[in-house]
Structures are given as C-alpha cells and as structure tokens.
Amino acid sequence: MTVNRHEIEHLYVHVPFCKSRCVYCDFYLELEKHGGVSAYVDALNREIHARFSTLKTDALKTPLHTVYFGGGTPSLLTASQVGEILQGIQAFQVFASDCEITFELNPDDAQSPLDAYLEAGINRFSVGVQSLSNDELKKLSRRHDAQTATQRIHDLAKCMGETANISVDLMYGIPTQSLASWQATVQEACDLPIQHISMYGLQLEAGTALETLAKKATKHYPLPSDDEHVTFYEWAVDYLAEHGFHRYEASNFAKEGFESRHNLAYWQQKNVLAFGPSAHGYVHPTRYSVPSNLKAYTAFSQVAEITEEAVVSDVERFENLLIFGLRLTQVGVKASTLKEACPSPALWRHVEGLLAEKIAQGQVEKRNDAYTLHPAWIPRMNSALCDFIGLDAPH
Ligand SMILES: C[S@@+](CC[C@H](N)C(=O)[O-])C[C@H]1O[C@@H](n2cnc3c(N)ncnc32)[C@H](O)[C@@H]1O
Ligand code: SF4
C-alpha cells in the first residue's frame, strides 16, 4: 500500500454535548441544559468554512469516503442542523457515492425522527447501548433502559430497510456484572438487527464519579479483576465469531463488509480532517487539536485561534502504523507498508528483529506478508505492544 500523504478522504465532527455525565466518562463535554448548542452549530459552520479555506486544493481533489459525527452526543443535534453541516462540507469537497456517514446516537435522546437523519444524509448509526441489563445501566448512570435501546435499534433497522448499517457499543467489566449477565447482553445484542459491535472493557478513569464510588462503596461497586476482563472478552470473541461477527480489530467486530471504514482510516494513520471542540485531526505531517473549550470555540474569528498543532515525526508515524496495525486482526499491517514508512534502514532492521522475536515468542503472527497480534495475546496486548513504544530516532 502506498502511503497516502496529502489527500483528505476522512472527516470527523465532534459534538461535545450530553444530557448528563455518565459516572465512568472523562470525555470533555458540556451539559446540554446549560445551552450553547445553536451557538456551537454556528461556530462549527464557520470552522468548516475557515479550515477548508486554509487547505491546498490538491488535498481536496479526491472525494470524501467517510464522515463521522462523534461525541458527546451527536443525537442532541436536530436533523436539519446535521443537514446544514453536511451541506457546508459538501460546498468544499464532494462525497464519494458510497461515502460512509456515521452518527453516534444515544438510545433516549434523538432530537428528530430517525428518518429525518437519513434524509439529512446519515447512512450508518452507532448506538451507545453499553449493556442490556437494567441494573448495570443504572450502575453506569445511563439514562436509558434495555428496552429503550432495543426498541431504538429495531426502529432504526425498520427505517433503514435493506441499507441498514447499525453498530452498537457494549461494555464489559461493569461493577457487579457477572459472566452470565455479560453473556446475556452479548447474546441479546447478536439477535438484534445490527451489523457491527464495538466492545469496551470499562476503564476506571481518574477523577470520575465511578472512581470515587469504586473506592468508597466497594460493596456496591465491586469491579471485575483483570483476569475476569480476559474471560469476558474471550468468551465474547468466540460467541460473536459463531454468530457471524468477525473480529477485524482488537475491540471491533463486524458482519462481512460492515467494518467501520472511518475507524480503519484512523488505525491506518490516514489523513482525517476534524472539527469541533476537543476534536483531533491529522493532515500529514501535522496533528492538530481544537481546544476543549466551548466559550473560546464559539467566539473564534481566525481558525488559528482554535488550532493547536504539532508535527508528527516520521518515527512517531511509523510507530503508530505498527502499533495500530498490529491490532487489525484480519488485515494486519503489511511489511511493505512499514518498510516504506520507516525513516531509516537501521531502524527497520531493528524493528524487523523485534518482530521476529515476537513471532518466536508467539505474540505476533505473519500472514500474507502482514503482521498481526497473535489472538492469544490480544487480551494482554499492552504488554505485547509496549516494546514498540518509544522507538529510537533513526540510527
Ligand atoms: C465517548 S462515548 C460517545 C458515544 C455516546 N455518547 C455514548 O455514550 O454512547 C463512546 C464510547 O466510549 C465508551 N467509553 C466511554 N468511557 C469509557 C470508559 N471509562 N471505559 C470504557 N469505555 C468507555 C462507551 O462505550 C461509549 O459508548
Ligand atoms: S453519553 Fe457518552 S459522552 Fe456523554 S457522558 Fe455518557 S459516555 Fe460520556
């Protein structure tokens, strides 16, 4: 694969609003009840105009292949706001005829009827289900219950018909969650009319309400051990494989042809243009972020005021290609791609040697000239991948 250095084919929009903060979540967000959504949409439309205007026309010659609305809670936008945003983007760059346009939707809070989002251009939904146990949803302080989530998915599938492309987020390692209740969630999710599952092991983030609860109310918030996480994960991998969802990335499972093309672009270190407070973009060789500050965002006049940039060194980019590529359990990362991206022959010899050692230790596999993590090491991938972090500058 030739590394695509300049063209932009992927675009991300961050929507930083939520109705309430879930106890485990440490993402930057603003509570919707404090207002600011329409000022945000105005600023976003200005940012789209301003940021596109700074780009060389060469970068925009190819059509967009993916657009992703992530959050926060994108479903706190109305369909007409979403349509306006998409039209603003289309004024600068055409969409490929099969452009994947994903929208994260919380089960309880869509602002418009579902078919209105389809009319606005959305063709893939990612629904934050997390669990299908009401007790666990309460522990997570989610606002929806299991029935609301499943009903939402059936409604979406009905609206989308043959073009249905629906993903759900599920979480394991929830306080009090047993293997049996995790199994029930996965089994029920598999029976829903969905094509994709992202599976997250609950991380106890510093400063979250859950961290305090887990420390102070250990009896009510017992957390599964690391070994239990592995058991939960491995059971799900086998069950999902038997039910048509193949693992294509360590935490992502899809029916054939429904892999997230947007996330693949991130993992393969492609250029991604990003908009909205706390969004992160990459346009070779520069990584940039938009500050997590709604007030500053809505008041900007020059795009430079809301852009924090850093050049990604060739070594860092190579390291990211390797680490994220090894997690791609089906396609992996091609030796030829790595070699081409590697900034020096000496570093490539060093990394090839490391990869050969990992193959001998059974941590990495090489198939069709591509490297992937060995399935047995995926649940413990941090220890398998840490040797590839902080590679030396070119020798
Ligand atoms: C940041 S949310 C955005 C989507 C949407 N707001 C929602 O909650 O469904 C994306 C996903 O990240 C996952 N997530 C957030 N915080 C997490 C944590 N502390 N540990 C594991 N997964 C987490 C959740 O599964 C969530 O669906
Ligand atoms: S709805 Fe999503 S983004 Fe918002 S607080 Fe909950 S997990 Fe975080």
Short mmCIF file of C-alpha atoms and ligand atoms in Angstrom, two decimals:
data_model
loop_
_atom_site.label_atom_id
_atom_site.label_comp_id
_atom_site.label_asym_id
_atom_site.label_seq_id
_atom_site.Cartn_x
_atom_site.Cartn_y
_atom_site.Cartn_z
CA MET A 1 0.00 0.00 0.00
CA THR A 2 1.40 3.37 -0.93
CA VAL A 3 1.14 5.73 1.99
CA ASN A 4 -1.34 8.45 1.22
CA ARG A 5 0.36 11.62 2.37
CA HIS A 6 -1.73 14.51 1.12
CA GLU A 7 -5.23 13.63 0.06
CA ILE A 8 -8.05 14.00 2.56
CA GLU A 9 -10.74 11.34 2.40
CA HIS A 10 -11.98 11.26 6.00
CA LEU A 11 -13.66 13.84 8.18
CA TYR A 12 -14.69 13.91 11.84
CA VAL A 13 -17.13 16.26 13.60
CA HIS A 14 -17.12 16.35 17.42
CA VAL A 15 -20.36 17.22 19.19
CA PRO A 16 -19.48 17.98 22.82
CA PHE A 17 -22.94 17.98 24.44
CA CYS A 18 -24.58 15.42 26.74
CA LYS A 19 -27.78 15.46 28.76
CA SER A 20 -25.84 14.27 31.82
CA ARG A 21 -22.40 12.87 32.54
CA CYS A 22 -22.19 9.09 32.91
CA VAL A 23 -20.26 8.15 36.06
CA TYR A 24 -17.41 6.45 34.20
CA CYS A 25 -16.86 9.03 31.46
CA ASP A 26 -13.99 11.54 31.46
CA PHE A 27 -14.53 12.94 27.97
CA TYR A 28 -14.73 16.71 27.57
CA LEU A 29 -18.40 17.65 27.48
CA GLU A 30 -20.89 20.41 28.15
CA LEU A 31 -24.27 19.75 29.68
CA GLU A 32 -26.99 20.46 27.15
CA LYS A 33 -29.19 22.14 29.75
CA HIS A 34 -26.65 24.98 30.03
CA GLY A 35 -27.39 25.89 26.39
CA GLY A 36 -24.96 26.66 23.62
CA VAL A 37 -25.99 24.08 21.01
CA SER A 38 -27.05 26.59 18.36
CA ALA A 39 -24.00 28.82 19.01
CA TYR A 40 -21.89 25.66 18.60
CA VAL A 41 -23.55 24.82 15.26
CA ASP A 42 -22.93 28.39 14.01
CA ALA A 43 -19.27 28.18 15.08
CA LEU A 44 -18.92 24.74 13.52
CA ASN A 45 -20.22 26.02 10.19
CA ARG A 46 -17.73 28.90 10.42
CA GLU A 47 -14.91 26.48 11.31
CA ILE A 48 -15.76 24.28 8.31
CA HIS A 49 -15.54 27.30 6.02
CA ALA A 50 -12.38 28.64 7.62
CA ARG A 51 -10.46 25.36 7.95
CA PHE A 52 -11.26 24.18 4.41
CA SER A 53 -10.18 27.58 3.09
CA THR A 54 -6.69 27.04 4.57
CA LEU A 55 -6.18 23.74 2.69
CA LYS A 56 -4.44 23.35 -0.64
CA THR A 57 -6.95 22.44 -3.37
CA ASP A 58 -4.78 19.40 -4.19
CA ALA A 59 -5.73 17.87 -0.84
CA LEU A 60 -9.42 18.07 -1.74
CA LYS A 61 -9.25 16.60 -5.25
CA THR A 62 -10.44 13.16 -4.12
CA PRO A 63 -13.97 12.69 -2.78
CA LEU A 64 -14.65 12.14 0.91
CA HIS A 65 -15.00 8.45 1.77
CA THR A 66 -16.12 8.78 5.38
CA VAL A 67 -17.69 11.38 7.67
CA TYR A 68 -18.16 10.62 11.38
CA PHE A 69 -20.23 12.56 13.93
CA GLY A 70 -18.90 11.58 17.37
CA GLY A 71 -19.39 12.83 20.87
CA GLY A 72 -20.51 13.63 23.37
CA THR A 73 -23.91 13.04 21.94
CA PRO A 74 -24.41 13.93 18.26
CA SER A 75 -28.07 12.94 18.52
CA LEU A 76 -28.59 16.15 20.51
CA LEU A 77 -28.41 17.88 17.12
CA THR A 78 -31.54 18.09 15.02
CA ALA A 79 -31.60 16.51 11.57
CA SER A 80 -31.78 19.95 9.99
CA GLN A 81 -28.60 21.00 11.84
CA VAL A 82 -26.91 17.83 10.63
CA GLY A 83 -28.07 18.51 7.05
CA GLU A 84 -26.74 22.07 7.25
CA ILE A 85 -23.35 20.83 8.48
CA LEU A 86 -23.11 18.22 5.71
CA GLN A 87 -24.03 20.79 3.08
CA GLY A 88 -21.36 23.13 4.46
CA ILE A 89 -18.78 20.35 4.00
CA GLN A 90 -20.06 19.49 0.51
CA ALA A 91 -19.52 23.08 -0.59
CA PHE A 92 -15.78 22.34 -0.35
CA GLN A 93 -15.44 18.65 -1.12
CA VAL A 94 -17.64 16.15 -2.94
CA PHE A 95 -18.74 12.97 -1.20
CA ALA A 96 -17.98 9.62 -2.80
CA SER A 97 -21.21 7.93 -3.95
CA ASP A 98 -20.72 5.31 -1.20
CA CYS A 99 -19.45 7.77 1.43
CA GLU A 100 -19.94 6.21 4.90
CA ILE A 101 -21.61 8.85 7.10
CA THR A 102 -21.80 7.68 10.72
CA PHE A 103 -23.81 9.27 13.50
CA GLU A 104 -23.48 8.35 17.21
CA LEU A 105 -26.92 8.09 18.73
CA ASN A 106 -27.82 7.64 22.38
CA PRO A 107 -30.95 5.49 22.73
CA ASP A 108 -33.00 8.07 24.64
CA ASP A 109 -32.35 11.44 23.14
CA ALA A 110 -32.64 11.81 19.34
CA GLN A 111 -33.86 15.35 18.64
CA SER A 112 -35.56 14.49 15.33
CA PRO A 113 -37.43 11.48 13.94
CA LEU A 114 -34.94 8.83 12.81
CA ASP A 115 -35.90 9.01 9.13
CA ALA A 116 -35.11 12.75 9.14
CA TYR A 117 -31.44 11.91 9.93
CA LEU A 118 -31.44 9.53 6.95
CA GLU A 119 -32.85 12.27 4.73
CA ALA A 120 -30.12 14.59 6.00
CA GLY A 121 -27.54 12.11 4.67
CA ILE A 122 -26.67 9.80 7.60
CA ASN A 123 -26.26 6.18 6.45
CA ARG A 124 -24.64 4.48 9.48
CA PHE A 125 -25.59 4.68 13.17
CA SER A 126 -23.53 3.85 16.22
CA VAL A 127 -25.78 3.34 19.23
CA GLY A 128 -24.46 3.61 22.82
CA VAL A 129 -26.16 0.53 24.28
CA GLN A 130 -23.40 -0.46 26.77
CA SER A 131 -25.42 -3.23 28.47
CA LEU A 132 -28.80 -4.91 28.21
CA SER A 133 -29.09 -5.36 32.00
CA ASN A 134 -31.09 -2.60 33.66
CA ASP A 135 -29.14 -2.98 36.92
CA GLU A 136 -25.87 -2.45 35.10
CA LEU A 137 -27.24 0.51 33.13
CA LYS A 138 -28.21 2.10 36.45
CA LYS A 139 -24.72 1.47 37.86
CA LEU A 140 -23.33 3.24 34.79
CA SER A 141 -25.88 6.07 35.30
CA ARG A 142 -27.07 5.68 31.73
CA ARG A 143 -30.40 7.39 31.20
CA HIS A 144 -31.89 4.65 29.01
CA ASP A 145 -33.03 1.16 29.91
CA ALA A 146 -32.51 -2.03 27.92
CA GLN A 147 -35.97 -1.96 26.36
CA THR A 148 -35.49 1.62 25.08
CA ALA A 149 -32.18 0.62 23.50
CA THR A 150 -33.51 -2.48 21.73
CA GLN A 151 -36.62 -0.63 20.55
CA ARG A 152 -34.41 2.14 19.11
CA ILE A 153 -32.40 -0.40 17.15
CA HIS A 154 -35.50 -2.09 15.77
CA ASP A 155 -36.85 1.36 14.77
CA LEU A 156 -33.57 2.23 13.05
CA ALA A 157 -33.47 -1.10 11.20
CA LYS A 158 -37.04 -0.57 10.01
CA CYS A 159 -36.28 2.96 8.80
CA MET A 160 -33.09 1.91 7.00
CA GLY A 161 -34.51 -1.27 5.44
CA GLU A 162 -32.05 -3.04 3.18
CA THR A 163 -29.41 -0.37 3.70
CA ALA A 164 -29.29 -0.92 7.49
CA ASN A 165 -25.81 -0.31 8.86
CA ILE A 166 -26.02 -0.19 12.65
CA SER A 167 -23.29 -0.57 15.24
CA VAL A 168 -23.66 -0.88 18.99
CA ASP A 169 -21.19 -0.11 21.79
CA LEU A 170 -21.10 -2.72 24.55
CA MET A 171 -19.15 -2.60 27.78
CA TYR A 172 -17.76 -5.35 29.99
CA GLY A 173 -16.17 -5.08 33.42
CA ILE A 174 -19.16 -3.12 34.78
CA PRO A 175 -19.46 -3.13 38.60
CA THR A 176 -21.48 -6.20 39.72
CA GLN A 177 -21.54 -7.63 36.18
CA SER A 178 -21.27 -11.43 36.18
CA LEU A 179 -20.11 -13.58 33.31
CA ALA A 180 -23.71 -14.80 32.93
CA SER A 181 -25.13 -11.29 32.61
CA TRP A 182 -22.39 -10.29 30.12
CA GLN A 183 -23.23 -13.41 28.12
CA ALA A 184 -26.91 -12.46 28.14
CA THR A 185 -26.08 -8.94 26.88
CA VAL A 186 -23.91 -10.26 24.04
CA GLN A 187 -26.45 -12.95 23.09
CA GLU A 188 -29.32 -10.46 23.01
CA ALA A 189 -27.25 -7.93 21.08
CA CYS A 190 -26.38 -10.57 18.47
CA ASP A 191 -30.06 -11.20 17.89
CA LEU A 192 -30.69 -7.52 17.15
CA PRO A 193 -30.74 -6.32 13.53
CA ILE A 194 -27.18 -4.92 13.76
CA GLN A 195 -24.06 -5.33 11.63
CA HIS A 196 -21.24 -4.15 13.92
CA ILE A 197 -20.22 -4.25 17.59
CA SER A 198 -17.57 -2.19 19.41
CA MET A 199 -16.69 -3.77 22.73
CA TYR A 200 -15.03 -1.80 25.51
CA GLY A 201 -13.56 -3.05 28.77
CA LEU A 202 -14.62 -0.48 31.38
CA GLN A 203 -11.65 1.70 32.36
CA LEU A 204 -11.71 3.36 35.76
CA GLU A 205 -10.73 6.90 34.78
CA ALA A 206 -9.11 9.25 37.29
CA GLY A 207 -11.41 11.96 38.60
CA THR A 208 -14.66 10.28 37.56
CA ALA A 209 -17.59 9.70 39.91
CA LEU A 210 -17.12 5.97 39.37
CA GLU A 211 -13.58 6.14 40.70
CA THR A 212 -14.90 7.63 43.96
CA LEU A 213 -17.76 5.14 44.15
CA ALA A 214 -15.45 2.19 43.49
CA LYS A 215 -13.14 3.36 46.30
CA LYS A 216 -15.77 4.36 48.86
CA ALA A 217 -18.61 1.96 48.17
CA THR A 218 -16.65 -1.16 47.28
CA LYS A 219 -19.53 -3.42 48.29
CA HIS A 220 -21.95 -1.85 45.80
CA TYR A 221 -19.37 -1.20 43.09
CA PRO A 222 -17.20 -4.32 43.00
CA LEU A 223 -15.08 -4.23 39.86
CA PRO A 224 -14.16 -7.39 37.94
CA SER A 225 -10.45 -8.28 38.05
CA ASP A 226 -8.14 -8.14 35.02
CA ASP A 227 -8.44 -11.92 34.70
CA GLU A 228 -12.24 -11.63 34.64
CA HIS A 229 -11.92 -8.99 31.90
CA VAL A 230 -9.96 -11.52 29.84
CA THR A 231 -12.57 -14.24 30.44
CA PHE A 232 -15.43 -11.89 29.45
CA TYR A 233 -13.58 -10.75 26.34
CA GLU A 234 -12.54 -14.20 25.15
CA TRP A 235 -16.00 -15.64 25.65
CA ALA A 236 -17.49 -12.82 23.56
CA VAL A 237 -14.91 -13.21 20.76
CA ASP A 238 -15.84 -16.91 20.33
CA TYR A 239 -19.58 -16.32 20.60
CA LEU A 240 -19.53 -13.42 18.14
CA ALA A 241 -17.46 -15.43 15.63
CA GLU A 242 -20.01 -18.25 15.78
CA HIS A 243 -22.78 -15.73 15.12
CA GLY A 244 -21.32 -14.01 12.07
CA PHE A 245 -19.44 -11.12 13.69
CA HIS A 246 -15.76 -11.49 12.88
CA ARG A 247 -13.15 -9.59 14.83
CA TYR A 248 -11.29 -7.21 12.50
CA GLU A 249 -9.72 -5.04 15.20
CA ALA A 250 -8.96 -5.91 18.81
CA SER A 251 -12.22 -4.30 20.06
CA ASN A 252 -14.35 -4.30 16.90
CA PHE A 253 -16.49 -6.98 15.29
CA ALA A 254 -18.48 -6.85 12.06
CA LYS A 255 -20.56 -8.86 9.68
CA GLU A 256 -18.78 -9.27 6.34
CA GLY A 257 -18.45 -5.89 4.59
CA PHE A 258 -19.61 -3.81 7.59
CA GLU A 259 -16.21 -2.92 9.08
CA SER A 260 -16.05 0.76 10.06
CA ARG A 261 -14.19 2.41 7.19
CA HIS A 262 -13.76 5.57 9.24
CA ASN A 263 -12.06 3.85 12.15
CA LEU A 264 -9.87 1.88 9.75
CA ALA A 265 -8.66 5.21 8.39
CA TYR A 266 -7.59 6.26 11.91
CA TRP A 267 -5.86 2.99 12.61
CA GLN A 268 -4.05 3.13 9.27
CA GLN A 269 -2.85 6.69 10.02
CA LYS A 270 -4.71 8.27 7.09
CA ASN A 271 -5.40 11.99 6.99
CA VAL A 272 -8.54 12.93 8.95
CA LEU A 273 -9.86 16.46 8.96
CA ALA A 274 -11.52 17.17 12.32
CA PHE A 275 -13.87 19.89 13.55
CA GLY A 276 -15.47 20.90 16.85
CA PRO A 277 -14.18 21.47 20.40
CA SER A 278 -11.79 18.71 21.53
CA ALA A 279 -11.62 17.18 18.03
CA HIS A 280 -8.28 15.72 16.91
CA GLY A 281 -7.23 15.78 13.26
CA TYR A 282 -4.21 14.72 11.25
CA VAL A 283 -3.13 16.13 7.91
CA HIS A 284 0.33 14.83 7.11
CA PRO A 285 2.68 15.73 8.70
CA THR A 286 0.70 17.74 11.25
CA ARG A 287 -1.52 16.58 14.05
CA TYR A 288 -3.85 19.22 15.44
CA SER A 289 -6.50 19.55 18.11
CA VAL A 290 -9.27 22.00 18.76
CA PRO A 291 -9.28 23.17 22.40
CA SER A 292 -11.85 21.65 24.76
CA ASN A 293 -13.47 25.00 25.45
CA LEU A 294 -16.91 25.82 24.09
CA LYS A 295 -16.71 29.51 25.00
CA ALA A 296 -13.44 30.01 23.12
CA TYR A 297 -14.77 27.89 20.26
CA THR A 298 -17.94 29.87 19.71
CA ALA A 299 -16.02 33.17 19.88
CA PHE A 300 -13.22 32.42 17.39
CA SER A 301 -12.57 34.71 14.46
CA GLN A 302 -9.42 33.13 12.91
CA VAL A 303 -9.08 29.35 12.66
CA ALA A 304 -5.52 29.61 14.06
CA GLU A 305 -7.05 30.70 17.40
CA ILE A 306 -8.67 27.29 17.77
CA THR A 307 -5.91 25.12 16.35
CA GLU A 308 -3.13 23.59 18.42
CA GLU A 309 -0.64 21.97 16.07
CA ALA A 310 2.32 19.63 16.36
CA VAL A 311 4.35 17.98 13.64
CA VAL A 312 4.29 14.19 13.87
CA SER A 313 7.83 12.93 13.32
CA ASP A 314 8.42 10.14 10.81
CA VAL A 315 9.42 7.83 13.67
CA GLU A 316 6.20 8.54 15.57
CA ARG A 317 4.07 7.98 12.49
CA PHE A 318 5.88 4.71 11.80
CA GLU A 319 5.35 3.65 15.42
CA ASN A 320 1.62 4.40 15.17
CA LEU A 321 1.32 2.47 11.90
CA LEU A 322 2.93 -0.50 13.60
CA ILE A 323 1.01 -0.43 16.90
CA PHE A 324 -2.44 0.26 15.46
CA GLY A 325 -1.74 -2.05 12.50
CA LEU A 326 -0.90 -5.00 14.76
CA ARG A 327 -4.35 -4.61 16.35
CA LEU A 328 -6.01 -5.11 12.94
CA THR A 329 -6.60 -8.79 13.48
CA GLN A 330 -7.58 -9.59 9.89
CA VAL A 331 -5.58 -7.38 7.55
CA GLY A 332 -2.74 -6.55 9.96
CA VAL A 333 -0.04 -4.21 8.72
CA LYS A 334 1.93 -5.10 5.61
CA ALA A 335 5.68 -5.43 5.91
CA SER A 336 5.99 -3.36 2.72
CA THR A 337 3.88 -0.53 4.23
CA LEU A 338 6.05 -0.49 7.34
CA LYS A 339 9.27 -0.60 5.38
CA GLU A 340 8.16 2.28 3.17
CA ALA A 341 7.15 4.38 6.20
CA CYS A 342 10.25 3.57 8.22
CA PRO A 343 12.57 6.58 8.35
CA SER A 344 15.86 4.63 8.27
CA PRO A 345 17.16 1.24 7.15
CA ALA A 346 18.83 0.77 10.56
CA LEU A 347 15.53 1.33 12.41
CA TRP A 348 13.78 -1.07 10.04
CA ARG A 349 16.40 -3.77 10.74
CA HIS A 350 15.88 -3.21 14.48
CA VAL A 351 12.06 -3.44 14.20
CA GLU A 352 12.19 -6.46 11.89
CA GLY A 353 14.37 -8.14 14.52
CA LEU A 354 11.90 -7.24 17.29
CA LEU A 355 9.00 -8.57 15.22
CA ALA A 356 10.89 -11.83 14.57
CA GLU A 357 11.45 -12.21 18.36
CA LYS A 358 7.74 -11.59 19.00
CA ILE A 359 6.84 -14.20 16.38
CA ALA A 360 9.18 -16.69 18.08
CA GLN A 361 7.52 -15.90 21.44
CA GLY A 362 4.07 -16.44 19.92
CA GLN A 363 2.95 -12.83 20.43
CA VAL A 364 2.85 -11.79 16.76
CA GLU A 365 1.94 -13.63 13.56
CA LYS A 366 2.97 -13.02 9.94
CA ARG A 367 0.41 -13.94 7.30
CA ASN A 368 0.38 -12.89 3.62
CA ASP A 369 3.34 -10.63 4.34
CA ALA A 370 1.34 -8.75 7.04
CA TYR A 371 1.98 -8.66 10.77
CA THR A 372 -0.85 -9.04 13.34
CA LEU A 373 -1.04 -9.75 17.05
CA HIS A 374 -1.46 -13.44 17.85
CA PRO A 375 -5.11 -13.95 19.00
CA ALA A 376 -3.92 -15.35 22.34
CA TRP A 377 -2.14 -12.07 23.09
CA ILE A 378 -4.95 -9.67 22.15
CA PRO A 379 -6.45 -9.58 25.66
CA ARG A 380 -2.98 -8.73 27.01
CA MET A 381 -1.94 -6.62 24.06
CA ASN A 382 -0.46 -3.77 26.11
CA SER A 383 2.37 -5.98 27.26
CA ALA A 384 2.90 -7.30 23.73
CA LEU A 385 2.92 -3.81 22.19
CA CYS A 386 4.93 -1.86 24.78
CA ASP A 387 8.29 -2.81 23.18
CA PHE A 388 7.23 -0.86 20.09
CA ILE A 389 6.56 2.34 22.01
CA GLY A 390 9.29 4.98 22.11
CA LEU A 391 11.34 3.60 19.22
CA ASP A 392 14.60 5.44 18.76
CA ALA A 393 15.06 8.22 16.26
CA PRO A 394 16.69 6.99 13.00
CA HIS A 395 20.01 5.26 13.71
C1 LIG B 1 -17.47 8.71 24.48
S1 LIG B 1 -18.79 7.70 24.04
C2 LIG B 1 -19.63 8.62 22.86
C3 LIG B 1 -20.93 7.96 22.43
C4 LIG B 1 -22.16 8.23 23.26
N1 LIG B 1 -22.11 9.43 23.95
C5 LIG B 1 -22.42 7.11 24.23
O1 LIG B 1 -22.14 7.27 25.40
O2 LIG B 1 -22.94 6.12 23.81
C6 LIG B 1 -18.09 6.41 23.07
C7 LIG B 1 -17.97 5.10 23.82
O3 LIG B 1 -16.87 5.15 24.68
C8 LIG B 1 -17.04 4.17 25.66
N2 LIG B 1 -16.49 4.67 26.93
C9 LIG B 1 -16.58 5.91 27.46
N3 LIG B 1 -15.92 5.97 28.65
C10 LIG B 1 -15.41 4.72 28.87
C11 LIG B 1 -14.65 4.12 29.92
N4 LIG B 1 -14.30 4.81 31.01
N5 LIG B 1 -14.28 2.83 29.79
C12 LIG B 1 -14.63 2.12 28.69
N6 LIG B 1 -15.36 2.62 27.69
C13 LIG B 1 -15.74 3.91 27.76
C14 LIG B 1 -18.55 3.89 25.76
O4 LIG B 1 -18.83 2.56 25.44
C15 LIG B 1 -19.12 4.80 24.73
O5 LIG B 1 -20.16 4.19 24.02
S1 SF4 B 2 -23.38 9.91 26.99
FE1 SF4 B 2 -21.39 9.19 26.16
S2 SF4 B 2 -20.08 11.01 26.03
FE2 SF4 B 2 -21.87 11.54 27.29
S3 SF4 B 2 -21.18 11.22 29.39
FE3 SF4 B 2 -22.14 9.30 28.72
S4 SF4 B 2 -20.45 8.06 27.82
FE4 SF4 B 2 -19.70 10.16 28.03
#
